[in-house]
Amino acid sequence: AMIAASSCNKVVLPENVFGDNVIAFTASFDGIGTKVKLEGGKSKWETTDKITIHNGTEGFVFNTEQSGESVSFLYDNTNEDFSGNKFIAVYPAGNHTVDIEKKTIIANIPTFQEAVKGSFNKSAALAIAHTEDEHLEFKNATALLKFTVNSSNIKAVEFYGNNSEPIS
């Protein structure tokens, strides 16, 4: 008979090539069209991306220096302040209110968003992931609206709901 038991205070990749004090999570996308940079219908992380990973007590900002569909996000845990066994990750990084047990997030999305030619406003493209290990599969929490303007003298475009309420 084989008995297996595990306890998880610190999440690290099996062979942590980033160093002893570094916490690493791998991040990918659940489906086409989720975050970050779109190339031919496929999502890509960029080297400047940051996410916040919440451990049930507080949020920690993780960085990546990689680009691609699946990358590692890193946190320097020299002070050993990051631990836990259930996590919620949010893109983009920021101050969010998170309840790990209820799997809820309160995040602010800007009401006024600047359009980005051929891309999207990263501060408005909220994506989330929940995990109990070091693998994060992000899902969009918002929808993106794509539109084309065929004139060079347009200064602003506004979208409103059916009752003239703003759309974030």
XYZ file of C-alpha atoms in Angstrom:
168
model
C 0.000 0.000 0.000
C 1.163 3.480 -0.793
C 0.234 6.484 1.317
C 0.831 10.013 0.123
C 0.550 13.128 2.228
C 1.402 16.684 1.379
C 1.546 20.003 3.112
C 1.929 23.267 1.249
C 3.290 26.407 2.846
C 5.452 27.538 -0.020
C 4.670 27.167 -3.707
C 7.701 26.674 -5.941
C 8.305 24.938 -9.219
C 9.610 21.372 -8.741
C 13.098 22.389 -9.879
C 13.265 26.080 -9.116
C 15.707 27.439 -11.674
C 15.055 30.998 -10.457
C 16.754 30.690 -7.038
C 15.985 29.495 -3.515
C 14.052 32.564 -2.389
C 11.970 32.987 -5.532
C 8.336 31.918 -5.689
C 7.303 31.021 -9.246
C 3.853 30.507 -10.766
C 3.264 29.563 -14.393
C 0.511 31.536 -16.106
C -1.418 30.649 -19.239
C -4.832 31.345 -20.731
C -8.032 29.343 -20.670
C -9.204 29.769 -24.254
C -8.449 32.090 -27.134
C -8.731 35.832 -26.762
C -7.854 36.120 -23.069
C -5.447 38.944 -22.181
C -2.668 40.190 -23.075
C -1.242 40.815 -26.494
C -3.169 39.261 -29.338
C -1.202 37.748 -32.211
C -3.244 35.954 -34.845
C -6.010 35.138 -32.346
C -3.586 33.790 -29.725
C -2.934 35.528 -26.437
C 0.575 36.389 -25.358
C 2.056 37.633 -22.133
C 4.565 40.456 -22.479
C 7.842 40.939 -20.597
C 6.530 43.973 -18.705
C 3.346 42.296 -17.382
C 2.622 42.192 -13.658
C -0.023 40.247 -11.739
C -1.142 40.348 -8.121
C -1.382 36.979 -6.373
C -3.499 36.931 -3.214
C -2.793 34.291 -0.579
C -5.861 34.923 1.592
C -4.146 37.570 3.704
C -2.710 40.057 1.228
C -1.739 40.574 -2.405
C 1.805 40.249 -3.745
C 2.992 41.650 -7.078
C 4.652 39.077 -9.342
C 6.660 40.028 -12.462
C 7.639 38.233 -15.634
C 10.594 38.807 -17.897
C 9.262 36.304 -20.433
C 6.828 36.598 -23.308
C 4.585 33.959 -24.832
C 1.416 31.976 -24.224
C 2.709 30.443 -20.971
C 5.263 32.242 -18.788
C 6.612 32.228 -15.245
C 5.691 35.034 -12.860
C 8.190 35.525 -10.031
C 8.265 36.990 -6.529
C 11.413 37.444 -4.410
C 10.466 35.786 -1.122
C 13.708 36.588 0.737
C 11.659 37.934 3.659
C 9.502 34.785 3.619
C 6.309 36.850 3.678
C 4.518 34.899 0.928
C 2.924 31.561 1.823
C -0.379 29.768 1.490
C -2.116 26.926 -0.289
C -5.017 28.684 -2.066
C -4.430 31.620 -4.364
C -6.327 34.075 -6.547
C -4.353 35.925 -9.195
C -5.479 39.137 -10.894
C -4.251 40.839 -14.055
C -3.339 43.653 -14.166
C -1.573 43.960 -10.832
C -3.214 46.366 -8.423
C -5.051 46.799 -5.156
C -7.993 44.418 -5.119
C -10.298 43.131 -2.398
C -10.200 39.339 -2.476
C -12.002 36.617 -0.549
C -10.165 33.349 -1.231
C -12.845 31.088 0.304
C -15.748 32.697 -1.575
C -13.568 33.142 -4.693
C -14.672 36.763 -5.047
C -12.762 39.822 -6.210
C -13.602 43.503 -6.097
C -11.507 45.400 -8.637
C -11.794 48.874 -10.111
C -11.998 49.185 -13.885
C -11.514 52.707 -15.240
C -14.721 54.339 -16.507
C -12.786 56.342 -19.100
C -10.460 54.196 -21.176
C -8.100 55.346 -23.858
C -8.339 53.282 -27.045
C -5.095 51.676 -28.178
C -4.692 51.256 -31.927
C -4.484 47.569 -32.826
C -4.652 46.515 -29.179
C -6.548 47.388 -25.981
C -6.233 49.375 -22.782
C -4.431 47.022 -20.403
C -5.814 48.688 -17.269
C -9.330 47.712 -18.394
C -8.691 44.082 -19.382
C -9.256 42.315 -16.055
C -8.358 38.606 -16.006
C -8.430 36.243 -13.006
C -7.201 32.800 -11.985
C -7.700 30.547 -8.950
C -5.335 27.741 -7.993
C -4.185 25.483 -5.184
C -0.814 24.801 -6.842
C 1.683 26.802 -8.912
C -0.288 26.757 -12.201
C -2.545 29.690 -13.098
C -5.101 29.511 -15.938
C -6.425 33.012 -16.455
C -9.943 33.803 -17.662
C -11.282 37.156 -18.805
C -13.512 38.845 -16.259
C -14.533 41.500 -18.785
C -15.339 41.688 -22.472
C -13.427 43.761 -24.986
C -15.116 45.869 -27.640
C -13.391 46.182 -30.997
C -14.358 48.996 -33.350
C -12.953 50.654 -36.450
C -12.913 54.391 -37.154
C -12.556 55.284 -40.839
C -11.895 58.976 -40.353
C -8.866 60.881 -39.087
C -10.791 63.805 -37.563
C -12.491 61.820 -34.735
C -11.373 62.977 -31.273
C -13.456 60.696 -29.027
C -15.912 57.802 -29.152
C -18.411 57.167 -26.354
C -20.453 54.044 -25.667
C -23.441 53.976 -23.316
C -25.883 51.346 -22.075
C -29.558 51.240 -23.027
C -30.434 53.720 -20.264
C -27.506 56.052 -21.045
C -25.396 54.611 -18.212
C -21.624 54.489 -18.802
C -20.072 51.160 -19.782
C -16.721 50.293 -18.192
